[in-house]
Short mmCIF file of C-alpha atoms (C1' of nucleotides) in Angstrom, two decimals:
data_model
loop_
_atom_site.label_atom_id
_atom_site.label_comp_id
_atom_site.label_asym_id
_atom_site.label_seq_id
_atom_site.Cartn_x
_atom_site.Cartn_y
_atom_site.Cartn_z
CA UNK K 1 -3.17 -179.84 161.45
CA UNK K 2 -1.39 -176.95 162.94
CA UNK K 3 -2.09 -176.34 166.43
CA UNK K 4 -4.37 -173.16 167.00
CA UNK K 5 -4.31 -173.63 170.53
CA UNK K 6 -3.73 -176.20 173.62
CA UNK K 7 -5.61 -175.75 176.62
CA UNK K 8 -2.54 -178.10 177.78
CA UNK K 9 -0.29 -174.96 178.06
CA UNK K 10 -0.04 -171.71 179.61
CA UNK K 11 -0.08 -168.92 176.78
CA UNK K 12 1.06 -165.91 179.69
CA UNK K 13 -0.09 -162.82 178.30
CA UNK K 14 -0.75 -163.49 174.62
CA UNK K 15 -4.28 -164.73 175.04
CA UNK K 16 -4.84 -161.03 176.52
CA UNK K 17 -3.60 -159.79 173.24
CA UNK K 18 -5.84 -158.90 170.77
CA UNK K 19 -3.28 -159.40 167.99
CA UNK K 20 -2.58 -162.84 168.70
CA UNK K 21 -6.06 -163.55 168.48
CA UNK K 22 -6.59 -162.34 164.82
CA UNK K 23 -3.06 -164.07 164.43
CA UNK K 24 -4.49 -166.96 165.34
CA UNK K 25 -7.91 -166.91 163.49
CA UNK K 26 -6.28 -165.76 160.31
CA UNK K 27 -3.90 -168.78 160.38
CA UNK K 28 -6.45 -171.07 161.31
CA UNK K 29 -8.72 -169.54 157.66
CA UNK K 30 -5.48 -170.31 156.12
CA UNK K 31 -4.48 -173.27 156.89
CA UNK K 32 -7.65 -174.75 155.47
CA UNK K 33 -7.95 -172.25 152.51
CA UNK K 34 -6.04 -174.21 149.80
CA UNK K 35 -7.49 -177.47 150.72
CA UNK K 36 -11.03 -175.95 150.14
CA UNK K 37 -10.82 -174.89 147.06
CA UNK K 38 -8.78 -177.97 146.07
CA UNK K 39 -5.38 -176.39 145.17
CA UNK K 40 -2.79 -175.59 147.97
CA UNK K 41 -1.12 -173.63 145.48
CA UNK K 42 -3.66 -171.44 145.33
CA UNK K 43 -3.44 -169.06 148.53
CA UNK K 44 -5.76 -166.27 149.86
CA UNK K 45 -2.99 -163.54 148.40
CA UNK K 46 -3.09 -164.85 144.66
CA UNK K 47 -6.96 -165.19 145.22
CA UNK K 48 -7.03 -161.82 146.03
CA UNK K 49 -5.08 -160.67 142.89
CA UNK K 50 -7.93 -162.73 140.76
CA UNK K 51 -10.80 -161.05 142.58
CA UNK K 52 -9.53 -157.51 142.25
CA UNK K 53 -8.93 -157.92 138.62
CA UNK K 54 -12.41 -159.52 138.45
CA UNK K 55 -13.64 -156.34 139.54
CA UNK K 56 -11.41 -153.85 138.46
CA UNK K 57 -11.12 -154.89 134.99
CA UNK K 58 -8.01 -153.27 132.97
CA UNK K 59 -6.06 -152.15 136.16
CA UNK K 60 -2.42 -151.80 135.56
CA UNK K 61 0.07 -154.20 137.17
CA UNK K 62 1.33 -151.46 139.70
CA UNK K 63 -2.06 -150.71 140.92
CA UNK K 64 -2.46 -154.23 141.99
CA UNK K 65 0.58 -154.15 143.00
CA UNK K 66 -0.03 -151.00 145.56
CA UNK K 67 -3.40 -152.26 146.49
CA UNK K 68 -2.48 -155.88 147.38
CA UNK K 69 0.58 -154.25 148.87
CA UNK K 70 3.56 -156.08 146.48
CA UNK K 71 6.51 -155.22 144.73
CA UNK K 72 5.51 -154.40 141.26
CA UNK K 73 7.81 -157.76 140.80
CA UNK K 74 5.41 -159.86 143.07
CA UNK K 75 2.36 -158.72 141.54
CA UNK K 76 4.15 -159.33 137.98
CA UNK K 77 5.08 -162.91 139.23
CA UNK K 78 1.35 -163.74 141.10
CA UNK K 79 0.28 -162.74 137.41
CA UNK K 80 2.14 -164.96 135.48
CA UNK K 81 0.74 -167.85 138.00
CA UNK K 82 -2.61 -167.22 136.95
CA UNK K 83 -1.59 -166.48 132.94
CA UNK K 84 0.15 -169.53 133.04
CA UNK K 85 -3.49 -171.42 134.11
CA UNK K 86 -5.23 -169.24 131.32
CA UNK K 87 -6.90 -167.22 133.55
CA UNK K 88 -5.64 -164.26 133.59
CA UNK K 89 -3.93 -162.02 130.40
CA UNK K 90 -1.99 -158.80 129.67
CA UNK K 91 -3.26 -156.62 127.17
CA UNK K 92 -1.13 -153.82 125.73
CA UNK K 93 -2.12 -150.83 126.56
CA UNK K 94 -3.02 -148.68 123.58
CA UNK K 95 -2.27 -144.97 124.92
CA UNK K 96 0.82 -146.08 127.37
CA UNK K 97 2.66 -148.79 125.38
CA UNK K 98 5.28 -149.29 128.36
CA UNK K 99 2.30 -150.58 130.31
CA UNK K 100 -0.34 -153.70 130.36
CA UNK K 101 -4.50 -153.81 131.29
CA UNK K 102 -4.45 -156.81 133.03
CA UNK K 103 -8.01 -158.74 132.15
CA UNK K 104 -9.86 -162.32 133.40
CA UNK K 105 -9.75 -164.50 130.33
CA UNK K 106 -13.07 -166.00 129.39
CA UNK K 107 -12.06 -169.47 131.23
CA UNK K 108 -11.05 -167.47 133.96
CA UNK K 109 -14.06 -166.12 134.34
CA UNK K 110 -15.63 -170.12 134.89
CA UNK K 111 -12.65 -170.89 136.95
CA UNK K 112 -12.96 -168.21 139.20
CA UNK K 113 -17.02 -168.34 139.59
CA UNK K 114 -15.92 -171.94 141.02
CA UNK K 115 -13.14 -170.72 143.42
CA UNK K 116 -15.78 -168.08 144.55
CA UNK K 117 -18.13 -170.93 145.71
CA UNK K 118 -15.35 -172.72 147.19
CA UNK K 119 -14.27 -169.87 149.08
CA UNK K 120 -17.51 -168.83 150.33
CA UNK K 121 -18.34 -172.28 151.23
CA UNK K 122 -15.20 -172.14 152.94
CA UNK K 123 -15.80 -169.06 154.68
CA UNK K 124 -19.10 -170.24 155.93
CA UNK K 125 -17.54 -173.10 157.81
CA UNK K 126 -14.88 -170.99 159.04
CA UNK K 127 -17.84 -168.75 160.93
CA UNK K 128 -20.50 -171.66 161.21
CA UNK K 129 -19.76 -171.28 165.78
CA UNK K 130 -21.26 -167.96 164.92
CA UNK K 131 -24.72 -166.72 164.53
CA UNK K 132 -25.71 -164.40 162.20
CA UNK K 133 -25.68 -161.33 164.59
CA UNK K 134 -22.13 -162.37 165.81
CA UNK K 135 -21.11 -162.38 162.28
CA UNK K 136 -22.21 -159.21 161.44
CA UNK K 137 -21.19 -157.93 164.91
CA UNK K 138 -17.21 -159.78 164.28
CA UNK K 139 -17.32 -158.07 160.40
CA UNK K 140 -18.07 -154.45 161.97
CA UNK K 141 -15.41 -154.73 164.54
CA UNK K 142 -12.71 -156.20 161.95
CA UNK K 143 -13.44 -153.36 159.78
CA UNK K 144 -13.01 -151.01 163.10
CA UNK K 145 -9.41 -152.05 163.52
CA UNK K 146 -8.25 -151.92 160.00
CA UNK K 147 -10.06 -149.12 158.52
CA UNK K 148 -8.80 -146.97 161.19
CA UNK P 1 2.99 -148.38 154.61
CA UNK P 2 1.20 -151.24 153.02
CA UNK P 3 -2.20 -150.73 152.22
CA UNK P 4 -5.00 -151.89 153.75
CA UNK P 5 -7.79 -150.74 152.16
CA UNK P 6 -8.25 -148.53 149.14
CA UNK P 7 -12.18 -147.17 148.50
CA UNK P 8 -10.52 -145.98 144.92
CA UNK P 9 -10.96 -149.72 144.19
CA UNK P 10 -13.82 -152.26 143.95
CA UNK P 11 -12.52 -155.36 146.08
CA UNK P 12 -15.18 -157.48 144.04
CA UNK P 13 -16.21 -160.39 146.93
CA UNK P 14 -12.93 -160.19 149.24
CA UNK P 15 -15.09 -157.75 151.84
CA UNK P 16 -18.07 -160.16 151.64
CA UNK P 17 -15.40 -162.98 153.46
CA UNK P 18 -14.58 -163.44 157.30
CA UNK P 19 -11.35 -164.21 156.56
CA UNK P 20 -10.36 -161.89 153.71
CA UNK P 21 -10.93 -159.27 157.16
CA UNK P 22 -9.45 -161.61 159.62
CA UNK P 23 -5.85 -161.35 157.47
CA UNK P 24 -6.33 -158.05 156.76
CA UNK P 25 -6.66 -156.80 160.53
CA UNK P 26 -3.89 -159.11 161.14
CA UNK P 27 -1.40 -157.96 159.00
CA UNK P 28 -1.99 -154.75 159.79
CA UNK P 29 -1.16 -155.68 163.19
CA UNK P 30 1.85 -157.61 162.02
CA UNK P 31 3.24 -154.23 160.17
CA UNK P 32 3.33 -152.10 163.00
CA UNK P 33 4.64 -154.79 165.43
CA UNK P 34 8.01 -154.42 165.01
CA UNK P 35 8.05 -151.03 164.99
CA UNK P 36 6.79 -150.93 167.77
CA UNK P 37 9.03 -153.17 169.87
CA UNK P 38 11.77 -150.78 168.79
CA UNK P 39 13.47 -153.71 166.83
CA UNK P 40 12.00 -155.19 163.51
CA UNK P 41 13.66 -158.97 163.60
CA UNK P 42 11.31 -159.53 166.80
CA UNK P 43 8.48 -160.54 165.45
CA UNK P 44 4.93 -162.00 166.71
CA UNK P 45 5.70 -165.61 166.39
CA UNK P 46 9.34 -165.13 167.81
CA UNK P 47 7.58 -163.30 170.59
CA UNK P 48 5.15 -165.15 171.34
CA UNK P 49 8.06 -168.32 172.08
CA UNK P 50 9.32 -166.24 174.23
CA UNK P 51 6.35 -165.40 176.49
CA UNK P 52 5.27 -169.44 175.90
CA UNK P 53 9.10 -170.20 177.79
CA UNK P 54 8.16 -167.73 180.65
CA UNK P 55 4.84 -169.12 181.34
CA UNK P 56 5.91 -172.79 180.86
CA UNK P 57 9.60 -172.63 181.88
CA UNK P 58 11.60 -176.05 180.90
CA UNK P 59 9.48 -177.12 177.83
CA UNK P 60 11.34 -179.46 175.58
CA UNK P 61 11.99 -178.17 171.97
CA UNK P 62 9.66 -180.25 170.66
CA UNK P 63 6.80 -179.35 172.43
CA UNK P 64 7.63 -175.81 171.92
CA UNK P 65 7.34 -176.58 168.36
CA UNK P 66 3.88 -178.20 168.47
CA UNK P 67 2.77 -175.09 170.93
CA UNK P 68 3.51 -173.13 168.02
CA UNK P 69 2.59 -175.01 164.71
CA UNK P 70 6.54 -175.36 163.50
CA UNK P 71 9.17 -178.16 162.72
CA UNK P 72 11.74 -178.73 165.64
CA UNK P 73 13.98 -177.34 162.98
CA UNK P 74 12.13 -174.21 162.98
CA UNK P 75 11.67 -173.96 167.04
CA UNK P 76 15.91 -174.76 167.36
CA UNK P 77 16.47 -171.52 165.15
CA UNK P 78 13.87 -169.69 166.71
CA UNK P 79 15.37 -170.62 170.25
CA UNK P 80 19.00 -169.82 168.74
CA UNK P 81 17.95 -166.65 167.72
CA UNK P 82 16.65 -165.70 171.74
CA UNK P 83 19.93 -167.38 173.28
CA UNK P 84 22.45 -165.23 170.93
CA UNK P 85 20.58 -162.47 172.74
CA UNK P 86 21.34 -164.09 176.34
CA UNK P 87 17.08 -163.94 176.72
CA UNK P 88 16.45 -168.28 176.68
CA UNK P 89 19.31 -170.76 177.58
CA UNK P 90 18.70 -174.12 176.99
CA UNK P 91 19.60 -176.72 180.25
CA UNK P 92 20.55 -180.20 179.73
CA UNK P 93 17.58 -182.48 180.81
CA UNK P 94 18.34 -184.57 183.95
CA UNK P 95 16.16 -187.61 183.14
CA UNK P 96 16.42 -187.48 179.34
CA UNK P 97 19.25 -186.40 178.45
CA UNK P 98 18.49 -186.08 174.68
CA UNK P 99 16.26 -183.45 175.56
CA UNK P 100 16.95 -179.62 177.04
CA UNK P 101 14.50 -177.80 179.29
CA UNK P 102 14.03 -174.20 177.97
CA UNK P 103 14.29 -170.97 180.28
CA UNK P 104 14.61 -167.67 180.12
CA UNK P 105 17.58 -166.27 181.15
CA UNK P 106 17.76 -163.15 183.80
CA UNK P 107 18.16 -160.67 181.57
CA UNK P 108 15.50 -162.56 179.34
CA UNK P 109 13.17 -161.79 181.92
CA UNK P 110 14.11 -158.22 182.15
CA UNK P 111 14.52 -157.80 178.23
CA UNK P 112 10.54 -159.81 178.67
CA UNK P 113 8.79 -157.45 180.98
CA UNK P 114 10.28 -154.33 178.73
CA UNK P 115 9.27 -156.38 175.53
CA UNK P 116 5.63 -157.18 177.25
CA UNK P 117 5.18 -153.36 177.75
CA UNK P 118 5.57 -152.51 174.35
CA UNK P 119 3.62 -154.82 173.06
CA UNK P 120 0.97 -154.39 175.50
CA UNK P 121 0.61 -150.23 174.21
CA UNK P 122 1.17 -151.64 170.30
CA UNK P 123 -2.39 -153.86 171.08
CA UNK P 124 -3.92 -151.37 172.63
CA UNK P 125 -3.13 -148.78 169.75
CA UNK P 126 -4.49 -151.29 167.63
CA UNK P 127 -7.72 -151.13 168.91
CA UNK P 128 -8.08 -147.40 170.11
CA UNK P 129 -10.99 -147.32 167.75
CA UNK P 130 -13.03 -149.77 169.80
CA UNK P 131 -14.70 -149.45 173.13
CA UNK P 132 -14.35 -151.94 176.15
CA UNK P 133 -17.45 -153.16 175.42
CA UNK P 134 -16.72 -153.38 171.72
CA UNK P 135 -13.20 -154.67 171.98
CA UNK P 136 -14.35 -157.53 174.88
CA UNK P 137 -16.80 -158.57 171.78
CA UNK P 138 -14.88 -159.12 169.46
CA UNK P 139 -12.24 -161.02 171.43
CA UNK P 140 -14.97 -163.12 172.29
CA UNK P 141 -15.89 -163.96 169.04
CA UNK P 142 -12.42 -164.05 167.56
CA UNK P 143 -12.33 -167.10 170.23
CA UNK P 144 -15.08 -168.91 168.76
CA UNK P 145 -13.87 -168.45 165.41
CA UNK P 146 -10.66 -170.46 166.10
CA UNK P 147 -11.61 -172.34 169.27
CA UNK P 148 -14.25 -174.51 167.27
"C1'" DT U 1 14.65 -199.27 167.37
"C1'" DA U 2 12.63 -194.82 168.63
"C1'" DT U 3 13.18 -190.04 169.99
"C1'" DT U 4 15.39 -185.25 170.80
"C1'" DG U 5 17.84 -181.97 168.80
"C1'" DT U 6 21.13 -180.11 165.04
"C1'" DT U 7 22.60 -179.41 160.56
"C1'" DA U 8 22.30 -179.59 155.43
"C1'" DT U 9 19.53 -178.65 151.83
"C1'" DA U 10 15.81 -176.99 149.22
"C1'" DC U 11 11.57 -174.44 148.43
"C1'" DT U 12 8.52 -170.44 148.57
"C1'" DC U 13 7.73 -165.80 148.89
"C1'" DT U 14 9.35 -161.55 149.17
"C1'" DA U 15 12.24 -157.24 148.05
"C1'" DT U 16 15.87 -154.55 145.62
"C1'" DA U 17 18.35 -153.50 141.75
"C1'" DA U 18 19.66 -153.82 136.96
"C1'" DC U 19 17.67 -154.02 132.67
"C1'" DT U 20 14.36 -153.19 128.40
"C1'" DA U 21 10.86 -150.63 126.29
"C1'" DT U 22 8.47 -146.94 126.07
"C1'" DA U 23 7.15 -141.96 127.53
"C1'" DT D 1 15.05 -138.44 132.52
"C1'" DA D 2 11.19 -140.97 134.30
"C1'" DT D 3 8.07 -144.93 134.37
"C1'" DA D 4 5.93 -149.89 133.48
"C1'" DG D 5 7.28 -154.22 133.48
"C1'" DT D 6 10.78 -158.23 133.62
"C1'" DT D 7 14.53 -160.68 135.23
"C1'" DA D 8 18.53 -161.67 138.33
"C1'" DT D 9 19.77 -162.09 142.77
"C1'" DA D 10 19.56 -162.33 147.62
"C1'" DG D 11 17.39 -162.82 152.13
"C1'" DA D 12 13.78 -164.56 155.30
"C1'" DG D 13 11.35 -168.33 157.00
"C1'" DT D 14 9.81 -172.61 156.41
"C1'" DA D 15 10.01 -177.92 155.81
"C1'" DT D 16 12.20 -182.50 155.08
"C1'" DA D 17 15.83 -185.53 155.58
"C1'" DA D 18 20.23 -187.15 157.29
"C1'" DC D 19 22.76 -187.22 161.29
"C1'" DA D 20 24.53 -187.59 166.45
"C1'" DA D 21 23.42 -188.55 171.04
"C1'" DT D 22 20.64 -190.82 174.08
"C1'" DA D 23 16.60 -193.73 175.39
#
DNA sequence: TATTGTTATACTCTATAACTATA
DNA sequence: TATAGTTATAGAGTATAACAATA
């Protein structure tokens, strides 16, 4: 698939540009992420949603929509994707009635224990080049940029 | 803007994952990039045509495409949007004359070096929070991430 | 017949804004 | 009046397919 790079060209400055090389690695983790865990519909953003309720159980749909950073109408919509599968439900909230809990269904629970091997295994191929120092050495730096 | 990380919230298993890190750094590359370049319609991958045309001048469309992982539909728009700016023109191939060779224009070189600036600082606020050492690292092992 | 590029069309993902229901 | 969520709508950006010109 998709072209990550081409020793055939000349990339002028990019490959000096740290940017384009997390560009390039991120899109390369994508581009195999769907067929790993054996749904292309099912993308590293709407995973994310499914983890964070996982672990945040009961959040409301704006939080997860500020911490995946969404519309409150994208984070409604990624949640219907997943209620629609039976994964994921809204449960009226008892002291703010305007509002939902969103909560893993019990089948969600399986489905999403699966998807967690298939994205770890997926994860672990995506790194395999690396040794376990470099690994720990690339995580440290990653978190570096981001978490500025 | 968009949140990156949030330690009021339990990410579950996203920050055990390479990639969950790789997008995350990336995007928050992606947000600022714009910005940055003083103009928010350029963005990385229509940037990173244009340096591909100034380090490869006369590529045909197509290859252009492959270069960067899209359709030819997708490179012809992305190559309309440069020449409505007078920055690429497209020349009439001499043997093939289905085909045009891609170059940047004068001012595209101009409007390039100004654009390469920017872009250069943007990178290199990215990673104030590394040192040489640090950042040479993890460019190194970014590369053997994708470069498998 | 095959290939390069353009155009038409459709799909996905996103945001904004208008709306409903609660507060 | 303000807020949580939904729905309608529109705008990017992408791909596929049909097309024109050329090989």
């Amino acid at each position: 698939m998709a072209t990550v790079f081409d020793p055939a060209f000349n990339y002028g400055q990019l490959p000096s540009l740290t940017g384009f090389a997390l560009r390039r690695a991120s899109l390369w983790d994508f581009a195999g992420f769907g067929d790993a865990v054996g749904d292309r519909s099912i993308t590293p953003q709407r995973y994310s949603l499914l983890e964070i309720v996982s672990a945040n159980p009961g959040l409301q749909q704006i939080q997860l929509a500020d911490i995946l950073g969404l519309s409150k109408a994208a984070a409604s919509l990624t949640i219907d994707f997943w209620q629609k599968r039976g994964y994921l439900e809204r449960r009226k909230g008892e002291q703010d009635r305007r509002s939902f809990g969103i909560y893993l269904t019990k089948s969600g629970k399986t489905a999403l224990a699966r998807l967690q091997e298939r994205v770890q295994q997926h994860d672990t191929e995506l790194t395999k080049s690396l040794s376990k120092d470099e690994l720990r050495q690339l995580r440290t730096l990653l978190e570096k940029v981001y978490r500025h």
